[in-house]
Amino acid sequence: MANPLTPDVLVDPVVLTRTLVDIESVSRDEKAIADCVEEVLRQAPHLHTERFGNTVMARTDLGRERRVVLAGHLDTVPLNDNFPSTVVDDLIYGCGTSDMKSGVALALHLAATLPEPGYDITYLFYEAEEIEARFNGLHLVAQSRPEWLRADFALLLEPTYGVVEAGCQGTLQARIRTHGRRAHPARAWRGVNAIHGAGEVLRRLADYRPRTVTIDGCTYREGLNAVRIAGGVAGNVIPDECEVEVNLRFAPDRSERQALDHVREVFADFDVEVTDSAPGALPGLSAEPAREFLTAVGAEPAAKLGWTDVARFAALGIPALNYGPGDPALAHAPDEHVEIGKIRDGAATLHRWLTSYE
Amino acid sequence: MANPLTPDVLVDPVVLTRTLVDIESVSRDEKAIADCVEEVLRQAPHLHTERFGNTVMARTDLGRERRVVLAGHLDTVPLNDNFPSTVVDDLIYGCGTSDMKSGVALALHLAATLPEPGYDITYLFYEAEEIEARFNGLHLVAQSRPEWLRADFALLLEPTYGVVEAGCQGTLQARIRTHGRRAHPARAWRGVNAIHGAGEVLRRLADYRPRTVTIDGCTYREGLNAVRIAGGVAGNVIPDECEVEVNLRFAPDRSERQALDHVREVFADFDVEVTDSAPGALPGLSAEPAREFLTAVGAEPAAKLGWTDVARFAALGIPALNYGPGDPALAHAPDEHVEIGKIRDGAATLHRWLTSYE
């Protein structure tokens, strides 16, 4: 296949968005798109390019005082009758248009067309963000190529609809189990009904009053929710086990450990098992490139409520923000689309930022 | 295969129990045992024998004033490393020993050896009691050969450990659904959590105080229980639906309709759908053959709490009782067994009853 990422495509981030969308790249199937991206970057004489799995890193080495990362994931959620792309008026429809090939297009456009940015830039195009963390390209790079992530500031081009979203909330998933004793329903008093026992778990969830926390002007709204419940053996058995899976979204002023302690406190006297957790990230607005970026955007940041890979940079001590043209509400939706105007605005903003300082 | 139900087997209900257990007859696989039983009954000159599917009916036509039914199902639950039978001291182990080949053995022994009972007797050996009602031999006979069931009294030889169990409770299964609105857990306030909504259903179940009802000296203890709960879309979605399956066991003074009204009242304001129900059966102790049977047994009856096929006779206006040598607590258990003494006691009691009156 001829590489569709030709020079005339790379100069226009709108055309580039559509071209990237039309290279199918559902998670675990990113080889084709990574090949195309790698080839383009290797052809740029101002970049040093390497690859790890289906993650491609390209960086300038201009000896600038500070280095920033521009990062975007190459994968999408599964197709949903929304491939290839279509254009209706000023909207591009298709899988990945919002999350996040329009963001990837901004970074790839800059990588190809901006040989002398004001900061040294490390571009990261990574695999498998939409699935389990163990496959995540940034996670793998942090393990095996940690030097690729070294920077003073990182920008993730996740969908934010042109708003700067700062930090992110942490997430913790836990299973609360109740236990009982089986019996025949005709003699229910000989047993103990574990589903009835889960009523108290649901009562605590319903009574829970989540915190709202403001940090650096960004307001984080926490939440504790049941996301799954399952119990029962058969229609004629009093059940001896019931399981409620709960999810806590916590503001970045709590550590993972504190979040866990909190969940254990809410469900005191119950059997609590943590199945997954990821730390939040503080807004990270004090780093100099972050402030300069905010100036270029010319707007106040908002809190990021969902979890994103900015937390991986935060964990390494690197301030990071989310900023991208896609609408986060459209991510993973069958009618996913992106506004062409937002792509152009984003390209102009990033260009302004990256050429204002030296 | 030679028929193992030879005359010297038929005269001894203990040997007959073991022989019947050793003819494998898991539900839907009753042809072999029904063939053996039918052949034996057809050879008895005092019986008129017919077959419908794998259900065999044999009756005396002596012109007695009253007719009684003796009934037992031929099928068993699936084998569970408990086939063929073994004998340890005075216990016969094996699949179906309690539920209910020891009971079937009593009826078949009487059919073969008692040519002139005090009542006319209709013997029913039927298929598929252990599975869905639509396969049940008694159900099929009630549809297609209703005249086989005509009688003044029916005795089911289900396991009762030698006690007379009277009537049975009804059972009603219903689904209670709660509804919500999906959202991302990071923005839970945009959604409505259907699992949290089910907390109120569980609260009502936990607060429920079941009735205890005494009818004709038999005490029925009702119960309302969750037997299954399920809700949840994915780990990162606020769920929009949750379903609780509840089971009501109701005393036979309530009709199915009244039981349903009761469940709707308990779960007022919720979406309630009945998925299955079966009426109970009043104790039926006033019929003359029932009283004569109780005299022969010489003990007070107890309430039957589980649902049994006596309800099918009750629905036809025929009083019916449960009485058998097996221990109901051992039914369907891997270590299912029956006491040889209980088989001998049961045979003696039935013989006394059926030869005392004319």
XYZ file of C-alpha atoms in Angstrom:
716
model
C 0.000 0.000 0.000
C 1.317 3.443 -0.899
C 1.560 5.637 2.187
C -1.483 7.950 2.081
C 0.290 10.453 4.351
C 1.753 12.396 1.436
C 3.341 15.877 1.793
C 0.192 17.648 0.542
C -1.879 15.762 3.136
C 0.544 16.574 5.970
C 0.354 20.340 5.386
C -3.410 20.413 5.994
C -4.504 19.107 9.438
C -8.114 18.771 8.241
C -7.246 16.563 5.267
C -4.742 14.779 7.508
C -7.464 14.033 10.092
C -9.607 12.399 7.470
C -6.702 10.430 6.026
C -5.765 9.104 9.473
C -9.391 8.157 10.195
C -9.437 6.162 6.952
C -6.520 3.997 8.096
C -8.354 1.461 10.272
C -6.615 1.130 13.649
C -8.787 -0.531 16.246
C -6.763 -1.325 19.387
C -4.275 -4.211 18.828
C -4.415 -3.564 15.084
C -2.234 -0.439 14.863
C 0.602 -1.829 12.721
C -0.574 -0.261 9.438
C -1.073 3.219 10.859
C 2.178 3.064 12.863
C 4.057 2.038 9.683
C 2.676 5.059 7.792
C 3.434 7.479 10.644
C 6.924 6.100 11.203
C 7.795 6.382 7.507
C 6.701 10.022 7.367
C 8.658 10.959 10.485
C 11.829 9.190 9.347
C 11.735 11.270 6.160
C 11.848 14.539 8.174
C 15.537 15.521 8.513
C 14.899 17.622 11.649
C 13.576 14.621 13.602
C 15.193 11.667 15.302
C 12.709 8.790 15.052
C 12.452 5.477 16.896
C 9.812 2.800 17.265
C 8.792 0.439 20.061
C 6.040 -2.019 19.218
C 3.453 0.091 17.441
C 4.453 3.250 19.271
C 6.479 5.810 17.314
C 8.635 8.506 18.926
C 10.156 11.396 16.995
C 12.015 14.281 18.559
C 13.850 17.466 17.678
C 17.277 17.923 19.201
C 17.741 21.656 18.769
C 19.337 22.232 22.172
C 16.381 24.293 23.387
C 16.203 25.166 27.047
C 13.006 23.197 27.568
C 11.416 20.128 26.057
C 7.706 19.449 25.645
C 5.899 16.250 24.717
C 2.995 16.225 22.276
C 1.258 12.868 22.528
C -1.687 11.083 20.996
C -2.866 7.507 20.741
C -3.215 5.895 17.325
C -5.898 3.358 18.227
C -9.680 3.640 18.233
C -12.516 1.741 19.836
C -14.147 -0.885 17.569
C -15.813 0.346 14.383
C -19.546 0.924 14.694
C -20.867 1.436 11.169
C -18.760 4.587 11.098
C -15.868 3.719 8.792
C -14.543 5.154 6.531
C -15.036 8.850 7.199
C -17.702 11.036 5.636
C -18.000 14.815 5.519
C -21.299 16.626 6.077
C -21.041 20.428 5.906
C -18.203 21.332 8.283
C -18.214 18.049 10.193
C -16.026 14.992 9.640
C -17.811 11.824 10.773
C -16.129 8.525 11.520
C -14.547 6.269 14.104
C -11.734 8.144 15.857
C -12.545 11.587 14.464
C -12.949 12.997 17.979
C -11.005 10.401 19.996
C -8.434 11.189 18.825
C -7.216 11.255 15.268
C -7.977 14.966 14.945
C -5.565 15.478 17.871
C -3.026 13.111 16.342
C -3.343 15.053 13.089
C -2.361 18.299 14.868
C 0.788 16.711 16.292
C 1.739 14.928 13.071
C 1.139 18.095 11.060
C 3.463 20.041 13.393
C 6.074 17.280 13.379
C 6.183 17.345 9.591
C 5.987 21.071 9.041
C 7.655 22.844 11.992
C 11.403 22.174 11.815
C 12.400 24.842 14.349
C 9.915 25.077 17.241
C 10.619 27.253 20.271
C 10.939 24.229 22.512
C 12.502 20.931 21.704
C 9.543 18.642 21.048
C 9.107 14.913 21.582
C 6.219 13.583 19.540
C 4.677 10.333 20.781
C 2.178 8.388 18.670
C 1.219 5.403 20.763
C -0.782 2.227 20.659
C -3.591 0.664 22.672
C -4.979 3.437 24.839
C -8.573 2.243 24.547
C -8.049 -1.147 26.156
C -6.499 -2.658 29.267
C -3.635 -0.642 30.721
C -1.084 -3.429 30.262
C -1.200 -2.922 26.471
C -1.004 0.875 26.620
C 1.890 2.185 24.528
C 2.748 4.975 27.008
C 2.791 2.425 29.806
C 5.124 0.169 27.797
C 7.379 3.094 26.908
C 7.514 4.181 30.572
C 8.724 0.653 31.403
C 11.200 0.098 28.544
C 12.108 3.508 27.065
C 11.604 5.909 30.015
C 14.029 8.408 28.436
C 11.458 9.057 25.677
C 9.174 10.648 28.249
C 11.693 13.068 29.752
C 10.302 16.590 29.351
C 9.374 19.803 31.183
C 5.733 19.595 30.128
C 3.426 17.265 28.219
C 0.350 17.981 26.175
C -2.092 15.190 25.387
C -4.236 15.893 22.367
C -7.260 14.049 23.791
C -10.675 15.494 22.922
C -11.481 18.577 25.035
C -13.383 20.600 22.431
C -10.664 23.244 22.373
C -10.709 23.804 26.137
C -7.626 23.218 28.258
C -8.434 20.448 30.713
C -6.089 20.230 33.633
C -5.017 17.231 35.654
C -7.393 14.323 35.935
C -9.365 12.476 38.551
C -8.178 9.133 39.798
C -10.271 6.011 39.483
C -10.632 3.030 41.751
C -12.656 -0.092 41.058
C -13.524 -2.450 43.893
C -15.718 -5.477 44.555
C -17.880 -5.573 47.641
C -19.016 -9.089 48.457
C -21.741 -10.226 50.781
C -22.012 -13.776 51.999
C -24.891 -15.963 53.095
C -25.936 -19.587 53.328
C -27.811 -21.519 50.645
C -31.233 -22.983 51.315
C -34.385 -23.930 49.457
C -36.760 -20.929 49.107
C -39.518 -23.061 50.659
C -37.355 -23.121 53.809
C -35.656 -19.754 53.424
C -35.214 -19.292 57.181
C -32.619 -22.058 57.158
C -30.414 -19.913 54.906
C -29.044 -16.385 54.806
C -29.817 -14.357 51.699
C -26.640 -12.663 50.411
C -28.606 -10.496 47.946
C -30.671 -9.070 50.798
C -27.340 -8.410 52.540
C -26.214 -6.293 49.587
C -29.103 -3.907 50.287
C -26.960 -2.155 52.883
C -24.179 -1.663 50.288
C -26.672 -0.016 47.935
C -28.070 2.092 50.778
C -24.599 3.473 51.528
C -24.085 4.235 47.843
C -27.436 6.017 47.625
C -26.666 8.030 50.785
C -23.122 8.907 49.686
C -22.448 12.634 49.304
C -19.469 13.111 46.972
C -16.931 15.907 47.535
C -16.353 18.802 45.176
C -12.742 19.995 45.329
C -11.178 23.076 43.750
C -7.444 23.008 43.026
C -5.622 25.792 41.124
C -9.028 27.094 40.039
C -10.058 23.709 38.619
C -13.104 22.081 40.188
C -13.195 18.306 40.505
C -16.455 16.563 41.297
C -16.042 13.133 42.792
C -18.436 10.192 42.505
C -18.972 6.743 43.982
C -21.133 4.394 41.940
C -22.163 0.809 41.558
C -21.320 -0.228 38.007
C -22.272 -3.891 38.276
C -24.172 -6.178 40.609
C -24.529 -9.929 40.375
C -25.897 -12.554 42.684
C -27.943 -15.728 42.549
C -27.480 -19.442 42.082
C -30.776 -20.632 40.587
C -34.452 -19.790 40.760
C -34.962 -22.256 43.623
C -31.930 -21.473 45.797
C -31.448 -18.786 48.451
C -28.191 -17.225 47.216
C -25.051 -17.405 49.328
C -23.048 -14.728 47.521
C -23.641 -11.337 45.942
C -21.077 -9.009 44.424
C -21.342 -5.272 43.865
C -18.652 -3.629 41.750
C -18.172 0.003 42.668
C -16.199 2.773 41.011
C -14.798 5.790 42.817
C -13.686 8.807 40.810
C -11.511 10.848 43.118
C -10.059 14.337 42.934
C -6.268 14.499 42.540
C -5.764 15.776 46.094
C -6.262 12.154 47.216
C -3.616 9.519 46.560
C -4.601 6.032 45.420
C -3.901 4.843 48.967
C -6.177 7.513 50.447
C -8.874 6.681 47.924
C -8.714 3.022 48.940
C -8.872 3.927 52.635
C -11.916 6.026 51.868
C -13.705 3.170 50.078
C -12.856 0.796 52.933
C -14.299 3.325 55.374
C -17.536 3.748 53.402
C -17.943 -0.040 53.243
C -16.675 -0.796 56.734
C -17.667 -4.328 57.848
C -17.869 -5.527 54.251
C -15.471 -7.653 52.233
C -13.770 -5.122 49.872
C -11.361 -6.142 47.104
C -9.710 -3.562 44.852
C -9.657 -4.763 41.249
C -8.156 -1.743 39.532
C -6.970 1.731 40.374
C -5.126 4.613 38.785
C -3.974 7.797 40.452
C -5.264 11.213 39.507
C -3.040 14.049 38.393
C -2.844 17.538 39.906
C -3.557 20.326 37.408
C 0.158 21.036 36.808
C -0.388 24.651 35.771
C 2.705 26.092 37.410
C 5.316 24.751 34.952
C 6.557 27.504 32.665
C 5.621 25.805 29.358
C 2.166 25.162 30.795
C 1.682 28.854 31.577
C 2.959 29.822 28.156
C 0.603 27.353 26.563
C -2.333 28.814 28.524
C -1.368 32.267 27.305
C -1.350 31.012 23.705
C -4.807 29.470 24.150
C -6.016 32.582 25.945
C -8.528 30.847 28.220
C -8.777 29.504 31.755
C -8.384 25.758 32.209
C -11.160 23.479 33.424
C -10.825 20.297 35.454
C -10.541 17.025 33.547
C -12.997 14.634 35.136
C -12.237 11.454 33.239
C -8.968 9.588 33.643
C -6.395 10.189 30.914
C -2.768 9.425 30.300
C -1.773 12.815 31.773
C -1.672 10.839 35.036
C 1.242 8.801 33.667
C 3.246 11.997 33.150
C 2.169 13.360 36.527
C 3.441 10.149 38.118
C 6.853 10.904 36.541
C 6.754 14.455 37.887
C 5.988 15.977 34.477
C 3.141 18.508 34.406
C 0.657 17.614 31.693
C -2.566 18.999 30.205
C -5.279 17.765 27.852
C -6.143 19.846 24.812
C -7.715 18.673 21.579
C -10.282 19.580 18.927
C -12.649 16.632 19.501
C -15.781 16.797 21.651
C -15.311 14.354 24.542
C -19.072 13.718 24.629
C -18.790 12.214 21.130
C -15.929 9.860 21.918
C -16.918 6.198 21.377
C -20.311 7.251 19.969
C -21.608 5.759 16.713
C -22.102 9.279 15.342
C -18.619 10.383 16.428
C -17.505 13.485 14.552
C -15.255 16.522 14.767
C -15.787 20.121 13.720
C -13.411 21.234 10.987
C -13.235 24.702 12.610
C -11.971 23.196 15.857
C -9.159 21.441 13.993
C -8.099 24.686 12.323
C -8.321 26.618 15.634
C -6.251 23.969 17.380
C -3.568 23.984 14.692
C -3.338 27.780 14.834
C -3.126 27.805 18.655
C -0.427 25.162 18.824
C 1.546 26.874 16.079
C 1.338 30.190 17.928
C 2.498 28.583 21.158
C 5.363 26.653 19.627
C 6.722 29.581 17.658
C 6.362 32.303 20.335
C 9.193 31.220 22.590
C 12.729 30.233 22.087
C -32.222 -56.515 27.831
C -34.107 -58.945 30.052
C -36.519 -57.130 32.342
C -34.846 -56.965 35.771
C -38.261 -56.483 37.425
C -38.796 -60.189 37.967
C -41.499 -61.630 40.270
C -39.033 -62.263 43.099
C -37.870 -58.635 42.864
C -41.420 -57.292 42.873
C -42.359 -59.050 46.111
C -39.646 -57.256 48.076
C -39.898 -53.427 48.022
C -36.291 -53.091 49.257
C -34.814 -55.226 46.473
C -37.223 -53.503 44.078
C -35.962 -50.046 45.145
C -32.403 -51.039 44.358
C -33.372 -52.595 41.030
C -35.250 -49.439 39.980
C -32.309 -47.225 41.011
C -30.036 -49.334 38.792
C -32.138 -48.581 35.706
C -30.745 -45.178 34.720
C -33.613 -42.725 34.149
C -32.453 -39.120 34.158
C -35.260 -36.801 33.017
C -35.990 -37.137 29.260
C -34.356 -40.569 29.281
C -37.153 -42.615 30.891
C -37.934 -44.982 27.995
C -36.034 -47.986 29.381
C -37.552 -47.804 32.852
C -41.043 -47.108 31.484
C -40.715 -50.165 29.196
C -39.818 -52.389 32.169
C -42.636 -51.012 34.344
C -45.231 -51.274 31.571
C -44.312 -54.900 30.818
C -44.679 -55.910 34.469
C -48.046 -54.191 34.815
C -49.439 -55.646 31.590
C -48.635 -59.121 32.934
C -50.852 -58.560 36.005
C -54.352 -59.897 35.163
C -56.050 -57.662 37.776
C -54.794 -54.449 36.115
C -55.816 -52.489 33.059
C -52.642 -50.837 31.730
C -52.077 -47.975 29.289
C -49.153 -45.813 28.298
C -48.799 -42.205 27.207
C -45.281 -41.115 26.250
C -43.126 -42.511 29.043
C -45.936 -42.378 31.561
C -47.573 -45.667 32.495
C -51.047 -45.955 34.054
C -52.442 -49.169 35.511
C -55.725 -49.496 37.363
C -57.954 -51.988 39.087
C -61.605 -51.998 38.084
C -63.153 -53.849 41.000
C -66.222 -51.631 41.269
C -65.130 -50.306 44.660
C -67.019 -47.324 46.094
C -63.955 -45.099 45.996
C -60.850 -44.782 43.881
C -57.428 -43.608 44.995
C -54.373 -42.679 42.963
C -50.879 -43.791 43.946
C -48.362 -41.793 41.920
C -44.622 -41.494 41.542
C -42.250 -40.068 38.972
C -39.788 -42.352 37.220
C -37.140 -39.761 36.458
C -34.189 -38.536 38.507
C -31.952 -35.485 38.485
C -28.623 -35.997 36.640
C -26.249 -38.625 37.987
C -23.596 -37.280 40.335
C -21.069 -40.074 40.850
C -23.889 -41.948 42.561
C -24.824 -44.656 40.065
C -25.376 -47.578 40.314
C -26.626 -48.140 43.846
C -24.537 -49.352 46.765
C -25.619 -50.657 50.152
C -23.886 -49.669 53.377
C -25.377 -51.243 56.486
C -29.105 -50.450 56.307
C -28.800 -47.623 53.764
C -29.187 -47.810 49.999
C -27.122 -45.108 48.290
C -27.628 -43.887 44.741
C -29.286 -41.365 42.445
C -33.042 -41.465 43.001
C -32.981 -43.618 46.146
C -34.808 -40.900 48.104
C -36.376 -38.918 45.264
C -38.214 -41.098 44.535
C -37.554 -44.660 43.436
C -38.148 -45.969 46.959
C -41.630 -44.414 46.696
C -42.119 -45.801 43.187
C -41.058 -49.211 44.518
C -43.838 -49.133 47.131
C -46.476 -48.421 44.476
C -45.107 -50.944 41.983
C -44.827 -53.603 44.695
C -48.497 -53.054 45.622
C -49.605 -53.007 41.985
C -47.953 -56.381 41.375
C -48.892 -58.090 44.633
C -52.269 -56.700 45.788
C -54.967 -57.928 43.408
C -57.923 -56.998 45.610
C -57.367 -53.729 47.467
C -60.124 -52.054 49.504
C -60.312 -49.126 47.075
C -59.993 -49.232 43.358
C -56.469 -47.967 42.707
C -55.022 -46.051 39.781
C -51.241 -46.377 39.680
C -49.390 -43.614 37.817
C -45.689 -43.930 37.005
C -44.816 -40.733 35.225
C -41.993 -39.013 33.401
C -40.100 -35.724 33.724
C -41.000 -34.336 37.130
C -37.509 -32.946 37.761
C -37.457 -30.509 34.834
C -39.618 -27.809 33.269
C -43.340 -28.235 33.881
C -44.174 -28.554 30.175
C -42.469 -31.986 30.080
C -44.099 -33.250 33.297
C -45.929 -36.538 32.723
C -48.785 -35.645 35.081
C -49.208 -32.331 33.310
C -49.340 -34.102 29.918
C -51.808 -36.675 31.220
C -54.019 -33.910 32.656
C -54.089 -32.387 29.164
C -54.554 -35.527 27.052
C -55.832 -38.321 29.326
C -57.687 -36.435 32.105
C -59.802 -39.521 32.859
C -56.691 -41.266 34.225
C -56.634 -38.778 37.093
C -60.236 -39.187 38.219
C -60.197 -40.282 41.866
C -61.455 -39.479 45.370
C -57.968 -39.070 46.774
C -54.367 -39.122 45.565
C -51.191 -40.088 47.349
C -47.829 -38.945 45.979
C -44.963 -41.093 47.139
C -42.517 -38.168 47.211
C -39.871 -38.261 49.952
C -41.314 -37.197 53.333
C -39.299 -39.535 55.579
C -42.420 -41.437 56.531
C -44.346 -38.359 57.649
C -47.607 -37.360 55.995
C -47.118 -33.965 54.376
C -50.291 -32.177 53.532
C -51.040 -29.711 50.761
C -48.240 -27.586 49.456
C -47.275 -23.939 49.238
C -47.640 -22.045 46.009
C -44.703 -20.398 44.297
C -44.483 -17.189 42.310
C -41.409 -15.886 40.498
C -41.280 -12.253 39.397
C -38.769 -9.773 37.997
C -38.532 -6.311 39.511
C -36.768 -3.882 37.200
C -35.340 -0.478 37.965
C -34.467 1.995 35.276
C -31.935 4.807 35.014
C -29.900 6.743 32.485
C -26.420 5.841 31.294
C -23.496 8.182 31.851
C -19.748 8.054 32.251
C -18.766 7.487 35.923
C -16.574 10.604 35.741
C -19.810 12.545 35.155
C -22.178 10.352 37.134
C -24.527 13.244 37.938
C -25.590 13.331 34.297
C -27.008 9.819 34.673
C -29.310 7.915 36.996
C -27.903 4.762 38.570
C -30.399 1.890 38.227
C -28.401 -0.316 40.621
C -28.671 2.319 43.347
C -32.401 2.366 42.563
C -32.603 -1.358 43.303
C -31.502 -0.619 46.880
C -35.108 0.158 47.780
C -36.213 -3.243 46.390
C -33.661 -4.977 48.613
C -34.709 -2.848 51.586
C -38.325 -3.962 51.196
C -37.188 -7.583 50.962
C -35.065 -7.234 54.091
C -37.940 -5.578 55.975
C -40.527 -8.109 54.794
C -42.191 -10.086 57.574
C -43.582 -13.333 56.133
C -46.866 -14.803 57.396
C -47.199 -18.107 59.193
C -50.581 -19.702 58.468
C -52.135 -22.759 60.097
C -54.760 -24.681 58.104
C -56.272 -27.974 59.317
C -53.499 -28.178 61.904
C -50.776 -27.786 59.242
C -48.524 -24.747 59.593
C -47.269 -23.063 56.441
C -44.416 -20.561 56.663
C -44.274 -18.145 53.764
C -41.176 -16.438 52.359
C -40.254 -13.676 49.928
C -36.707 -13.759 48.638
C -34.418 -12.370 46.004
C -32.967 -15.314 44.105
C -31.024 -13.363 41.479
C -29.861 -9.821 40.873
C -28.125 -8.469 37.804
C -27.230 -5.005 36.638
C -24.388 -3.205 34.917
C -23.212 -2.350 31.425
C -19.430 -2.022 31.774
C -16.909 -0.874 34.331
C -17.022 2.668 32.967
C -20.774 3.153 32.528
C -23.426 4.245 35.033
C -25.970 1.439 34.550
C -29.441 2.181 33.222
C -31.094 -1.084 34.212
C -31.061 -3.501 37.111
C -33.186 -6.593 37.591
C -34.040 -8.402 40.815
C -35.713 -11.786 40.541
C -37.842 -12.552 43.570
C -39.594 -15.724 44.680
C -42.664 -15.830 46.888
C -43.632 -19.078 48.573
C -47.223 -18.645 49.660
C -49.526 -20.626 51.919
C -52.409 -22.398 50.145
C -55.010 -20.002 51.579
C -53.889 -17.518 48.910
C -54.719 -18.046 45.255
C -52.128 -17.372 42.549
C -53.990 -14.138 41.798
C -53.873 -13.047 45.436
C -50.187 -13.927 45.613
C -49.505 -11.746 42.588
C -51.522 -8.854 44.058
C -49.468 -9.209 47.220
C -46.152 -9.021 45.341
C -47.383 -5.985 43.403
C -48.339 -4.342 46.684
C -44.947 -5.019 48.283
C -43.206 -3.576 45.223
C -45.663 -0.773 44.541
C -44.153 1.862 42.205
C -41.794 -0.690 40.659
C -41.951 -2.477 37.329
C -43.052 -6.046 38.251
C -43.249 -8.888 35.736
C -44.365 -12.395 36.734
C -42.232 -15.043 35.064
C -43.675 -18.185 36.636
C -46.239 -19.205 39.172
C -47.965 -22.322 40.472
C -50.823 -22.507 42.921
C -50.551 -24.144 46.328
C -52.805 -26.931 47.508
C -54.925 -26.975 50.653
C -54.168 -29.881 52.984
C -57.157 -31.906 51.747
C -57.544 -33.898 54.936
C -61.316 -34.043 54.981
C -61.776 -36.599 52.167
C -62.688 -39.990 53.608
C -59.794 -41.958 52.056
C -57.425 -39.250 53.384
C -58.732 -39.706 56.925
C -58.535 -43.465 56.610
C -54.989 -43.147 55.354
C -54.058 -40.961 58.336
C -55.545 -43.567 60.651
C -53.423 -46.265 59.001
C -50.291 -44.157 59.376
C -51.261 -43.248 62.930
C -49.634 -39.797 62.992
C -50.603 -36.162 62.533
C -49.778 -34.588 59.171
C -47.301 -31.747 58.732
C -47.396 -28.973 56.161
C -45.534 -29.525 52.897
C -43.502 -26.394 52.264
C -42.027 -27.148 48.858
C -44.188 -27.310 45.749
C -45.140 -30.806 44.592
C -47.481 -32.387 42.098
C -50.211 -32.647 44.787
C -51.131 -29.157 43.552
C -52.083 -30.661 40.166
C -54.602 -32.926 41.874
C -55.832 -30.098 44.103
C -56.434 -28.016 40.973
C -58.699 -30.845 39.733
C -60.543 -30.890 43.063
C -58.880 -34.114 44.200
C -57.467 -34.083 47.750
C -53.859 -35.260 47.746
C -51.081 -35.913 50.243
C -47.354 -36.599 50.104
C -45.992 -39.675 51.854
C -42.790 -41.541 51.069
C -39.823 -43.289 52.668
C -37.107 -40.947 51.340
C -35.639 -38.061 53.322
C -36.467 -34.819 51.438
C -33.246 -33.231 52.702
C -31.273 -35.850 50.720
C -33.129 -35.328 47.446
C -30.734 -34.187 44.665
C -27.724 -34.617 46.962
C -24.620 -36.480 45.779
C -24.857 -38.735 48.869
C -28.569 -39.387 48.331
C -29.711 -42.496 50.187
C -32.741 -44.144 51.761
C -33.138 -46.128 54.966
C -34.183 -49.719 54.357
C -36.346 -49.565 57.507
C -38.343 -46.651 56.105
C -39.097 -48.662 52.959
C -40.353 -51.615 54.999
C -42.413 -49.323 57.281
C -43.940 -47.573 54.274
C -44.863 -50.865 52.580
C -46.502 -52.143 55.769
C -48.448 -48.915 56.297
C -49.759 -48.774 52.747
C -50.677 -52.450 52.845
C -52.588 -51.924 56.124
C -54.438 -48.943 54.679
C -55.353 -50.611 51.398
C -56.585 -53.829 52.953
C -58.527 -52.312 55.901
C -61.480 -50.966 53.952
C -63.740 -52.275 51.341
